PDB file of N, CA and C in Angstrom:
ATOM      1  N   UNK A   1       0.822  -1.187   0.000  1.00  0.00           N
ATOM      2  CA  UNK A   1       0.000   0.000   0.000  1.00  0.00           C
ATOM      3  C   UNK A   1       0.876   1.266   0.000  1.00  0.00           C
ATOM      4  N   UNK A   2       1.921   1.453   0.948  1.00  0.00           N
ATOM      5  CA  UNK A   2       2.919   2.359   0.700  1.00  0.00           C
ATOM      6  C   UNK A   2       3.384   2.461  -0.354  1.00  0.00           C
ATOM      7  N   UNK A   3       3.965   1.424  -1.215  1.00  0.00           N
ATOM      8  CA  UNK A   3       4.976   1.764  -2.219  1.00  0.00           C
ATOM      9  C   UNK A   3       3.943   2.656  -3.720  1.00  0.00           C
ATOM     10  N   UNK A   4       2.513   2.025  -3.379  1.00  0.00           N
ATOM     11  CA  UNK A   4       1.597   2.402  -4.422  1.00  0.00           C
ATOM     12  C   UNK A   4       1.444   4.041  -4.390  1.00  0.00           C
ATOM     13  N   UNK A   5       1.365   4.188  -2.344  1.00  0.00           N
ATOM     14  CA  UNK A   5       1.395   5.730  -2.694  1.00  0.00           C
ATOM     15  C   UNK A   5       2.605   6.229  -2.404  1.00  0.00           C
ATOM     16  N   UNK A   6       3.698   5.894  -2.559  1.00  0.00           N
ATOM     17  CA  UNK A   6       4.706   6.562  -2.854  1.00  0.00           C
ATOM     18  C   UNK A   6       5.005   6.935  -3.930  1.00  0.00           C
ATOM     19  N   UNK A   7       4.705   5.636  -5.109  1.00  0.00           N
ATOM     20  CA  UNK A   7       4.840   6.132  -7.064  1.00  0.00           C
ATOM     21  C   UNK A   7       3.699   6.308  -7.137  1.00  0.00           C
ATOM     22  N   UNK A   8       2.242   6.656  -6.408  1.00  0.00           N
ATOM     23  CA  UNK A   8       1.899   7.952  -7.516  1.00  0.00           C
ATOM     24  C   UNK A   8       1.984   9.255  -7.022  1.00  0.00           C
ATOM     25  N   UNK A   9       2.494   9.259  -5.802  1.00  0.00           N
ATOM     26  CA  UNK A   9       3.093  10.409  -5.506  1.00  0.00           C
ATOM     27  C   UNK A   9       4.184  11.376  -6.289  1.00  0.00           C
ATOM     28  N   UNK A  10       5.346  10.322  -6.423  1.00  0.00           N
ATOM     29  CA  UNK A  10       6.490  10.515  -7.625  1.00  0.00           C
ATOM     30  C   UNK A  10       5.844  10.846  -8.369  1.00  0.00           C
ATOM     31  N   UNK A  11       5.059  10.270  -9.126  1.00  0.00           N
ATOM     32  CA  UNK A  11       4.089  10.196 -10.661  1.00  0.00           C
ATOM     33  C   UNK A  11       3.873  11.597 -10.640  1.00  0.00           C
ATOM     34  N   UNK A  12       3.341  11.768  -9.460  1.00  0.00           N
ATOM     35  CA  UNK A  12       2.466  13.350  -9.591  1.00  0.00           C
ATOM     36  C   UNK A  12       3.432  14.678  -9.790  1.00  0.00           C
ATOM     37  N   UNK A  13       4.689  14.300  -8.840  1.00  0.00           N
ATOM     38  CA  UNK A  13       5.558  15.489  -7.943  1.00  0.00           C
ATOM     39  C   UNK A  13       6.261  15.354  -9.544  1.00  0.00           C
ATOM     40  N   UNK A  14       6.622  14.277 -10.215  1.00  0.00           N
ATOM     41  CA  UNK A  14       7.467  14.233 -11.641  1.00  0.00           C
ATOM     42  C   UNK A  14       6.733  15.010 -12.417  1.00  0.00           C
ATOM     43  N   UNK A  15       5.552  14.842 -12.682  1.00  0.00           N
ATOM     44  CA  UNK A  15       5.228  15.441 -13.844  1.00  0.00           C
ATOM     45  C   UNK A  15       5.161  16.781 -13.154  1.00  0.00           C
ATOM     46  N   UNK A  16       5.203  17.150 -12.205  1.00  0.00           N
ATOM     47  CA  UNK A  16       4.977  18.792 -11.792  1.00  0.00           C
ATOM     48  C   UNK A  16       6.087  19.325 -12.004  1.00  0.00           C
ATOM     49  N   UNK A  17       7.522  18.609 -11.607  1.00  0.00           N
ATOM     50  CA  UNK A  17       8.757  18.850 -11.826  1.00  0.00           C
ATOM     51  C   UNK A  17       9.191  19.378 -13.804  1.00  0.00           C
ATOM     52  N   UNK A  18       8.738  18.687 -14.136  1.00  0.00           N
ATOM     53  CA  UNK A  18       9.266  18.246 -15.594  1.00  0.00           C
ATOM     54  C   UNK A  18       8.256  19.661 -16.508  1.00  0.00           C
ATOM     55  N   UNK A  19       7.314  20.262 -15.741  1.00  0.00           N
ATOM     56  CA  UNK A  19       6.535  21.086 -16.493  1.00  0.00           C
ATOM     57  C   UNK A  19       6.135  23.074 -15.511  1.00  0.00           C
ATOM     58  N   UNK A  20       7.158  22.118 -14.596  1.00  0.00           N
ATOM     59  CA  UNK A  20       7.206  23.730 -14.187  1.00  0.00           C
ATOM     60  C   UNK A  20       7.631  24.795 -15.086  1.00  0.00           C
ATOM     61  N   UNK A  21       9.151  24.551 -15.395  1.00  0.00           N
ATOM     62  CA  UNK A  21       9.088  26.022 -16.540  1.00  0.00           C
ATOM     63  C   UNK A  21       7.897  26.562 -17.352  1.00  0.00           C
ATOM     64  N   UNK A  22       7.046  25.420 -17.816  1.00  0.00           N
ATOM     65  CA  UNK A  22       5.890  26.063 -18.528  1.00  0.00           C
ATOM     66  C   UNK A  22       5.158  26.670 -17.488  1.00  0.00           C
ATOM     67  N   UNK A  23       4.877  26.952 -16.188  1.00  0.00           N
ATOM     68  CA  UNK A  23       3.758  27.329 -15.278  1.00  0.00           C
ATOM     69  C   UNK A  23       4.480  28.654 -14.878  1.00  0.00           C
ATOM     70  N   UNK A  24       5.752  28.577 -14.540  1.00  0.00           N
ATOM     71  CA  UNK A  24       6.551  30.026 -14.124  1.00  0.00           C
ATOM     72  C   UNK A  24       7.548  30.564 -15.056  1.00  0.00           C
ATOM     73  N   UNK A  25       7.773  30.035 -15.967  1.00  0.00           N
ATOM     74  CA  UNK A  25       8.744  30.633 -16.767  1.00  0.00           C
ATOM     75  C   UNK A  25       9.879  29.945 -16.867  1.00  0.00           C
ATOM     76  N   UNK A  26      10.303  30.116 -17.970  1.00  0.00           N
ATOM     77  CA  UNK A  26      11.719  29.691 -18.492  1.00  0.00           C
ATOM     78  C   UNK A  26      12.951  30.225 -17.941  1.00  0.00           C
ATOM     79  N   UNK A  27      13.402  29.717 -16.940  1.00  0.00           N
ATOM     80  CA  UNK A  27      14.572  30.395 -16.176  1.00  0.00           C
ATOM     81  C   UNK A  27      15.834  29.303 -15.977  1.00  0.00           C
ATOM     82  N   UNK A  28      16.645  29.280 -15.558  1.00  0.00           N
ATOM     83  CA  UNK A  28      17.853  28.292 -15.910  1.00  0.00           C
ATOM     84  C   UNK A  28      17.276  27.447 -14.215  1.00  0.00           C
ATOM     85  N   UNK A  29      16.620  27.803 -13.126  1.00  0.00           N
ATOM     86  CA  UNK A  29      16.258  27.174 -11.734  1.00  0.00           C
ATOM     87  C   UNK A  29      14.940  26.255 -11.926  1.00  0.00           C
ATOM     88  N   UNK A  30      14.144  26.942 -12.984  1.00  0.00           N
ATOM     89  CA  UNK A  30      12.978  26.347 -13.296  1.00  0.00           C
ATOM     90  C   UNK A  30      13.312  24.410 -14.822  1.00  0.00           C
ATOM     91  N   UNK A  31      14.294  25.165 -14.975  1.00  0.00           N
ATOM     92  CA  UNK A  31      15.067  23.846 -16.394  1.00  0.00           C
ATOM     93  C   UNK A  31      15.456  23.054 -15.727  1.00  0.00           C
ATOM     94  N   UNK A  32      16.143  23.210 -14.245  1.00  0.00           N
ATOM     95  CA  UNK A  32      16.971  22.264 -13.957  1.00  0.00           C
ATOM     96  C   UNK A  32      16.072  21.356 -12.793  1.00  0.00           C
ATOM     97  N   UNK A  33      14.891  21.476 -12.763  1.00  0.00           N
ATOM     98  CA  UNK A  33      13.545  20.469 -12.153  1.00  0.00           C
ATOM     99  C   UNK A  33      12.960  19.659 -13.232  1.00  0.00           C
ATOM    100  N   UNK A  34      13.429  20.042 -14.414  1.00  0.00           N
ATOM    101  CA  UNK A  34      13.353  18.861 -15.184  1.00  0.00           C
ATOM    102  C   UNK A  34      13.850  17.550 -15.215  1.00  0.00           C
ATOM    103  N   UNK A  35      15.340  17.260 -14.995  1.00  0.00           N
ATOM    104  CA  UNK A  35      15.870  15.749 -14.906  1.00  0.00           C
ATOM    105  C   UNK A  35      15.358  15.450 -13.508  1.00  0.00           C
ATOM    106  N   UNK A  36      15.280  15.765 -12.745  1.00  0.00           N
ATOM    107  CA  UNK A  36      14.315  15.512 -11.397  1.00  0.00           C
ATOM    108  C   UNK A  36      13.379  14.841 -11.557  1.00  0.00           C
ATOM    109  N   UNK A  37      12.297  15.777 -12.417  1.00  0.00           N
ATOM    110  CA  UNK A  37      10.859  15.125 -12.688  1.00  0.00           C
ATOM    111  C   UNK A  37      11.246  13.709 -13.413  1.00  0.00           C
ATOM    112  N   UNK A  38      12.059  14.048 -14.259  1.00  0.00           N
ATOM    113  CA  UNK A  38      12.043  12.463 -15.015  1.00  0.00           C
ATOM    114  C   UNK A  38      12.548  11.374 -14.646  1.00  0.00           C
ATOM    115  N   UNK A  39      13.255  11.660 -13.577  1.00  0.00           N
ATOM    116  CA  UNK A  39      13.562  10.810 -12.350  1.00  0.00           C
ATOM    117  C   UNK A  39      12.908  10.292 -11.468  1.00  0.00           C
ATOM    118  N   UNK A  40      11.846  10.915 -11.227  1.00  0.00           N
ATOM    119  CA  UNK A  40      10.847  11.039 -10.152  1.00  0.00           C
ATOM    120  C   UNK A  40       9.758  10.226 -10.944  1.00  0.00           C
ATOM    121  N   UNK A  41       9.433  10.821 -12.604  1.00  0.00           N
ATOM    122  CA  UNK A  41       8.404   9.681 -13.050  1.00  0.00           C
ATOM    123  C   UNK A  41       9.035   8.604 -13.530  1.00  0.00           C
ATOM    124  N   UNK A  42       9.912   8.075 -13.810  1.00  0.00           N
ATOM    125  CA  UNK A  42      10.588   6.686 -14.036  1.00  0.00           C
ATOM    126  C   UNK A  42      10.349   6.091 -12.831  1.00  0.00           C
ATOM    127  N   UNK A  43      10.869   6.739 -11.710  1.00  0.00           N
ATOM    128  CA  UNK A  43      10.906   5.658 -10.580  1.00  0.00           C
ATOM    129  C   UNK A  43       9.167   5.127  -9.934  1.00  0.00           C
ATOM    130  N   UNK A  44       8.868   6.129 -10.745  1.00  0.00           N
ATOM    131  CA  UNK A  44       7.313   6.566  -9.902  1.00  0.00           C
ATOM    132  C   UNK A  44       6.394   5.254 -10.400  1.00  0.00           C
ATOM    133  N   UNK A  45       7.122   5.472 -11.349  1.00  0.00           N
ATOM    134  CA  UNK A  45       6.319   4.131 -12.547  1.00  0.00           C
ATOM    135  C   UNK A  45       6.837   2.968 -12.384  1.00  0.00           C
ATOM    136  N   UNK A  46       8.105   2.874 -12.106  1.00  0.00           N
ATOM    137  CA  UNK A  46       7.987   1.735 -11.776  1.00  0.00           C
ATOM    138  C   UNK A  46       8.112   0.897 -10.239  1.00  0.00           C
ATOM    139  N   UNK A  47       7.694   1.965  -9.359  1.00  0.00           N
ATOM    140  CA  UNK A  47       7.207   1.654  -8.066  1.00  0.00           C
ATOM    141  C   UNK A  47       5.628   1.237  -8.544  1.00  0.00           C
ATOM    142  N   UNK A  48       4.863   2.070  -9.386  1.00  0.00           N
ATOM    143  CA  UNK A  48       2.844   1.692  -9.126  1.00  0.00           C
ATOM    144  C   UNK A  48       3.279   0.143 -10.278  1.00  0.00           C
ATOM    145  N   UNK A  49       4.367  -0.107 -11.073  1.00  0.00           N
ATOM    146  CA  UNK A  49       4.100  -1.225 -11.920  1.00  0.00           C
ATOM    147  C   UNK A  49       4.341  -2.154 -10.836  1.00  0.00           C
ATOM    148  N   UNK A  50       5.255  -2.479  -9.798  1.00  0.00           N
ATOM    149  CA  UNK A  50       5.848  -3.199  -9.075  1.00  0.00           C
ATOM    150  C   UNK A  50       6.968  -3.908  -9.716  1.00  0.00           C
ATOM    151  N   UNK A  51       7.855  -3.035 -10.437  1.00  0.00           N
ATOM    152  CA  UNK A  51       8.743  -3.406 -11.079  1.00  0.00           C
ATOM    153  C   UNK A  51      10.162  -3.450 -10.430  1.00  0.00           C
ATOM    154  N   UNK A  52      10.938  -4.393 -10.490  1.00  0.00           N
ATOM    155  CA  UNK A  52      12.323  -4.153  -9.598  1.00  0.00           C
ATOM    156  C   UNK A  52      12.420  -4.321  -8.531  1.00  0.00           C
ATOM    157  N   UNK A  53      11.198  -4.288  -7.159  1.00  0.00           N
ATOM    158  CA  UNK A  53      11.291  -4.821  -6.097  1.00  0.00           C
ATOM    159  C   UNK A  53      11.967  -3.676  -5.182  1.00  0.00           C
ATOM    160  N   UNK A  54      12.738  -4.724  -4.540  1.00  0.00           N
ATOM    161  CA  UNK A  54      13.476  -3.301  -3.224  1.00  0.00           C
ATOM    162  C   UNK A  54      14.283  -2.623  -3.502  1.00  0.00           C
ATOM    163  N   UNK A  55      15.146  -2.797  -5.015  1.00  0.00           N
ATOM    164  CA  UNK A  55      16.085  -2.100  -4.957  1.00  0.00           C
ATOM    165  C   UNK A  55      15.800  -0.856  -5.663  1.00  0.00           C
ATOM    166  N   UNK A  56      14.284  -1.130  -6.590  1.00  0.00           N
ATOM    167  CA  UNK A  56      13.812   0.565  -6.544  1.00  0.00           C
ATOM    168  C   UNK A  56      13.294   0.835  -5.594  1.00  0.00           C
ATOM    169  N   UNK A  57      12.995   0.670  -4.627  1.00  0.00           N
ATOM    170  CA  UNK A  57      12.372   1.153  -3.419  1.00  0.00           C
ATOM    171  C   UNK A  57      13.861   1.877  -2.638  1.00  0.00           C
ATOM    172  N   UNK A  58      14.274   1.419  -3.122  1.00  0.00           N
ATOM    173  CA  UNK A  58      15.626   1.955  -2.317  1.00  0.00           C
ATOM    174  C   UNK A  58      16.366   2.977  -2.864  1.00  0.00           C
ATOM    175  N   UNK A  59      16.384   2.819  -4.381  1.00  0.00           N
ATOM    176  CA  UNK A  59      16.924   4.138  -5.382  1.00  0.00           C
ATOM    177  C   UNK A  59      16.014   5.375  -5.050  1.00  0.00           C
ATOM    178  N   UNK A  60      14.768   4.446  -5.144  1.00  0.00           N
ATOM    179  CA  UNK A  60      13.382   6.004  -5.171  1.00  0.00           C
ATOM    180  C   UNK A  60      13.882   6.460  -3.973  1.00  0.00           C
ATOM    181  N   UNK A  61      13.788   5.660  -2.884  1.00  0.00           N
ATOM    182  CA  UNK A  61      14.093   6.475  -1.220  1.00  0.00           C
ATOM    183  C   UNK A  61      15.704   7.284  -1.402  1.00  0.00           C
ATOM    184  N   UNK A  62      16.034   6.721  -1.896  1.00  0.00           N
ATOM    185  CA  UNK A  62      17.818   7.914  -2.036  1.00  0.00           C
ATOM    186  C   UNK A  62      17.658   9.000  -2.602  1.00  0.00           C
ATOM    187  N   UNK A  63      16.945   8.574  -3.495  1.00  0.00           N
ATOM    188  CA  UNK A  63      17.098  10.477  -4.952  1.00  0.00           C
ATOM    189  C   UNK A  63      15.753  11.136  -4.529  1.00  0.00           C
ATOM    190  N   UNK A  64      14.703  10.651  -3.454  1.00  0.00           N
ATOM    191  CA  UNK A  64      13.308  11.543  -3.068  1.00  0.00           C
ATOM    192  C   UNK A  64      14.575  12.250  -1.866  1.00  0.00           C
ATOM    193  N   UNK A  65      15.221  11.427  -1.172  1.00  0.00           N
ATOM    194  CA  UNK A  65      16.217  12.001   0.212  1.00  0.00           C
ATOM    195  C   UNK A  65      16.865  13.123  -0.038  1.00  0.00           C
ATOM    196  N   UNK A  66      18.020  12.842  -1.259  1.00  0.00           N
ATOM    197  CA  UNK A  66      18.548  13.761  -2.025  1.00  0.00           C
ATOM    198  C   UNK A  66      17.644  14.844  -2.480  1.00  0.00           C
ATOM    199  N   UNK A  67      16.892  14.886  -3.569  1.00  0.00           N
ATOM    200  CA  UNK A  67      15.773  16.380  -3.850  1.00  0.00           C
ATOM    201  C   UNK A  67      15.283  16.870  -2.888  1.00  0.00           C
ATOM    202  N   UNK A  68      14.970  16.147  -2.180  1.00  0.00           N
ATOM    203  CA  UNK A  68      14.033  16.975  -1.088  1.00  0.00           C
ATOM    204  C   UNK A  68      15.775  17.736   0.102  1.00  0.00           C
ATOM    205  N   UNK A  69      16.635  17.079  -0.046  1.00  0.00           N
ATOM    206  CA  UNK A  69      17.554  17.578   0.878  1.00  0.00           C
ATOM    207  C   UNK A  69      18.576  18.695  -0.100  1.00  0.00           C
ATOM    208  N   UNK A  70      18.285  18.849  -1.223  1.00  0.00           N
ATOM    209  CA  UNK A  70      19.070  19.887  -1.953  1.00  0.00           C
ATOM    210  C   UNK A  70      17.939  21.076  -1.957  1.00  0.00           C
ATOM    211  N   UNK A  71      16.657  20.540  -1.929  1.00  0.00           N
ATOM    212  CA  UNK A  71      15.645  21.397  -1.841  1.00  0.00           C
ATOM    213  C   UNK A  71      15.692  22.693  -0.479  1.00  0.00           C
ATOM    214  N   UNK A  72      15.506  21.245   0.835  1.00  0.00           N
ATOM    215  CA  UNK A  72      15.783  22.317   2.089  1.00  0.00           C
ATOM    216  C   UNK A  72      17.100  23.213   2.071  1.00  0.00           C
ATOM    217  N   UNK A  73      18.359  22.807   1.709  1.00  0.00           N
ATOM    218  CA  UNK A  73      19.131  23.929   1.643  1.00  0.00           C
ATOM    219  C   UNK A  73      19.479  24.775   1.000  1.00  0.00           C
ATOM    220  N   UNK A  74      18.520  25.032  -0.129  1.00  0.00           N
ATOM    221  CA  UNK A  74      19.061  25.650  -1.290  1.00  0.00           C
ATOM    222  C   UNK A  74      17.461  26.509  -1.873  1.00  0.00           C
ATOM    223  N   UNK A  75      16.483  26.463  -0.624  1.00  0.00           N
ATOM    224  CA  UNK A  75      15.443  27.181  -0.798  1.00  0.00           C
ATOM    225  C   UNK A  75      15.311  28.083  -0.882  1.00  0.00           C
ATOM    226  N   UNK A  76      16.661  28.857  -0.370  1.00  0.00           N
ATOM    227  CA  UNK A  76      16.325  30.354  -0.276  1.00  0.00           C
ATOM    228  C   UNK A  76      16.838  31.203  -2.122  1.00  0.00           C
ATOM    229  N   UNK A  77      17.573  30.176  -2.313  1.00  0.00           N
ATOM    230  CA  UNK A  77      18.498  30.619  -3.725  1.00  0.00           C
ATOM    231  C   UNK A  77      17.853  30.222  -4.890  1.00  0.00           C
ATOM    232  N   UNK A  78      16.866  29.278  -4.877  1.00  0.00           N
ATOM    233  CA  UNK A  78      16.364  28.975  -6.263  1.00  0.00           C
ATOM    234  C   UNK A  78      15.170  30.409  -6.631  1.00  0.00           C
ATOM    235  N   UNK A  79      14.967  30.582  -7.580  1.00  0.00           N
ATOM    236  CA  UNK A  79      14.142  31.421  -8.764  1.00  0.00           C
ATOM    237  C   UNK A  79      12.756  30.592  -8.937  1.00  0.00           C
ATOM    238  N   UNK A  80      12.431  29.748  -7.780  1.00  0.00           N
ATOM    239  CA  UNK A  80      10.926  29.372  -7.985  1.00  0.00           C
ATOM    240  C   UNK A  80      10.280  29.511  -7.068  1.00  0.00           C
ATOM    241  N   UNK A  81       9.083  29.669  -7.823  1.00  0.00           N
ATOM    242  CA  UNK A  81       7.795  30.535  -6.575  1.00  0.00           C
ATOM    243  C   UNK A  81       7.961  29.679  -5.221  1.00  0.00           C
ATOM    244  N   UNK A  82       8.365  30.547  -4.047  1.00  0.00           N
ATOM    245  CA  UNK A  82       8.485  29.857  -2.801  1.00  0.00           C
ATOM    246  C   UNK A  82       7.435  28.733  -2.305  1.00  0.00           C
ATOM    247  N   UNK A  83       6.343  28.642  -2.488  1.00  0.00           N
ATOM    248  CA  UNK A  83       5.352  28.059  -1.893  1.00  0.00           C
ATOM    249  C   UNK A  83       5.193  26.763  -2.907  1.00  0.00           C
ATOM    250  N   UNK A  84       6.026  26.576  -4.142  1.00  0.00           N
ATOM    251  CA  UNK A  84       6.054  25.514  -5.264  1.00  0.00           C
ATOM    252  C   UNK A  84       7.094  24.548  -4.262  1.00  0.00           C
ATOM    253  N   UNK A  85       8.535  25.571  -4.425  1.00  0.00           N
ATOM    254  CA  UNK A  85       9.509  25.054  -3.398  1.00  0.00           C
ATOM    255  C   UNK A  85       9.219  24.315  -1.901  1.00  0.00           C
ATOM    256  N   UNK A  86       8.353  24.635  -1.195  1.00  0.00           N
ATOM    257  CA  UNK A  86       7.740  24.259   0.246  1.00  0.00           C
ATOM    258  C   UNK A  86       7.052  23.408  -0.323  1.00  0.00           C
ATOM    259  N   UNK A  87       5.991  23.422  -1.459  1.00  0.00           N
ATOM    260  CA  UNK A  87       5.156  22.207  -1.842  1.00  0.00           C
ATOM    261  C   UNK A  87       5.972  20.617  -1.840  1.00  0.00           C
ATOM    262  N   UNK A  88       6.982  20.958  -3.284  1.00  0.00           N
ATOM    263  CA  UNK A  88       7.842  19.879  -3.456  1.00  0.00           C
ATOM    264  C   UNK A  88       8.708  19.224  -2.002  1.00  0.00           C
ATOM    265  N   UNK A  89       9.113  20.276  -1.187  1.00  0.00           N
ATOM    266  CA  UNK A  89       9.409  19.282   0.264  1.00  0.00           C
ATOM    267  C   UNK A  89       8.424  18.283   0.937  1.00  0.00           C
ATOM    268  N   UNK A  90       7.275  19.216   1.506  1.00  0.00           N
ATOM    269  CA  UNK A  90       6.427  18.155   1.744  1.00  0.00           C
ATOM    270  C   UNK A  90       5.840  17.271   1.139  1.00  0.00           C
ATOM    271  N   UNK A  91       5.892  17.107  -0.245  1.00  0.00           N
ATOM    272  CA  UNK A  91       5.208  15.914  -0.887  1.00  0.00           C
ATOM    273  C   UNK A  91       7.008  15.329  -0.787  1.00  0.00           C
ATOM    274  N   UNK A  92       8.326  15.487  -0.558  1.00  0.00           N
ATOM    275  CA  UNK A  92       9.200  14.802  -0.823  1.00  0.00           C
ATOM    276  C   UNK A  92       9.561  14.020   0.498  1.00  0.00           C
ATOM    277  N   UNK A  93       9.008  14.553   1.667  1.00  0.00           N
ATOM    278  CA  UNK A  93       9.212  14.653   3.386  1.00  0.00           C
ATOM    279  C   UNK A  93       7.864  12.804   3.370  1.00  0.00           C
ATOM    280  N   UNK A  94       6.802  12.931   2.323  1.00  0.00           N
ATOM    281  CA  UNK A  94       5.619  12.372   2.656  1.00  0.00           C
ATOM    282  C   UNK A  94       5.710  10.795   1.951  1.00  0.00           C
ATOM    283  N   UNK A  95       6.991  11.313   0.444  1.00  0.00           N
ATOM    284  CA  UNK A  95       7.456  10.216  -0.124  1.00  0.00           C
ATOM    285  C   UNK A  95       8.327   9.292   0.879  1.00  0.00           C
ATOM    286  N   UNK A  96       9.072   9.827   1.380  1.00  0.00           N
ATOM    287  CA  UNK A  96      10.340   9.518   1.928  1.00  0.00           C
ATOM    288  C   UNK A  96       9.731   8.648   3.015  1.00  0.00           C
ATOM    289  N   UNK A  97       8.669   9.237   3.845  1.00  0.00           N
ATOM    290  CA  UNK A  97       7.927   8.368   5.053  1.00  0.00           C
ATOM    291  C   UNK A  97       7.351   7.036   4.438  1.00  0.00           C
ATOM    292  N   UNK A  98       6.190   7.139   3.495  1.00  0.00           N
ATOM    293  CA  UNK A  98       5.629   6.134   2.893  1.00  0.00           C
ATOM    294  C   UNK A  98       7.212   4.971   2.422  1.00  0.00           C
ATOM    295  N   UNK A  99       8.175   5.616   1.658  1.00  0.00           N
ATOM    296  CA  UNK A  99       8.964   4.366   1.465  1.00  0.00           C
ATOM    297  C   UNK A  99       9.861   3.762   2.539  1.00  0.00           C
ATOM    298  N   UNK A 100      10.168   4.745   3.671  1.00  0.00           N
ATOM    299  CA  UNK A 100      11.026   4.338   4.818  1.00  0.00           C
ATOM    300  C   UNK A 100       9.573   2.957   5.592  1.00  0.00           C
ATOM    301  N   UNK A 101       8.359   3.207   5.727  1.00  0.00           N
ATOM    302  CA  UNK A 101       7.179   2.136   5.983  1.00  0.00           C
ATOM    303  C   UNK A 101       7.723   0.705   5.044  1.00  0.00           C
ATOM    304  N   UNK A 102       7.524   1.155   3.852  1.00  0.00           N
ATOM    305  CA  UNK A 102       7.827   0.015   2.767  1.00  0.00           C
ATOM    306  C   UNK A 102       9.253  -0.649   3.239  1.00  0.00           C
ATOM    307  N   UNK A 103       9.957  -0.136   3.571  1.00  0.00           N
ATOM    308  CA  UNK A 103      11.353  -0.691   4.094  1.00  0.00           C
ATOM    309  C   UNK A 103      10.918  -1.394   5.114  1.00  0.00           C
ATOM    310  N   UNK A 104      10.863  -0.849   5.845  1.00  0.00           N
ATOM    311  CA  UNK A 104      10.694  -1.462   7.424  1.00  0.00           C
ATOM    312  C   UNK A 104       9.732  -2.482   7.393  1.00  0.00           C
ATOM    313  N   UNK A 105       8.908  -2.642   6.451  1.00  0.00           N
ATOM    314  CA  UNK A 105       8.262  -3.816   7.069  1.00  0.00           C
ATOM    315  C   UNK A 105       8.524  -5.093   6.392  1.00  0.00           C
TER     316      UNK A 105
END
């Protein structure tokens, strides 16, 4: 049940990633949430397929750890609407719980 809502969580937070420049503008902070997103929907997808088992559960939990932890320190410096920035933590804070569950049990 976790891992389901963890990739469509990804699913969701990817495609938001991958299409922000179109929502705020074309800026070099807004381009570089692109390989993110497509990171985020690869893994996303193949967490809801149940593809790969634990060791995507374990990639997804590293690179949601990572974004969301380049995110908190580097919030004040990125060029995207603050409250997009705070969004993407907590859906990355909510991933990270749901797959640390999937681990542990």
């Amino acid at each position: 049940m976790y891992a389901g809502i963890a990739g469509g969580l990804l699913v969701f937070t990817g495609f938001w990633h991958t299409t922000e420049w179109m929502m705020d503008g074309r800026r070099r902070d807004t381009w570089a949430l692109v390989p993110f997103g497509l990171i985020y929907l690869t893994l996303g997808y193949l967490l809801v397929t149940v593809t790969g088992g634990e060791i995507v559960e374990i990639v997804a939990l590293a690179a949601v750890a990572l974004g969301g932890g380049i995110a908190i320190l580097r919030r004040h410096q990125f060029e995207i609407r603050n409250w997009v920035t705070w969004a993407f933590i907590l859906v990355d804070a909510i991933i990270v719980l749901a797959l640390s569950m999937v681990l542990l049990s």
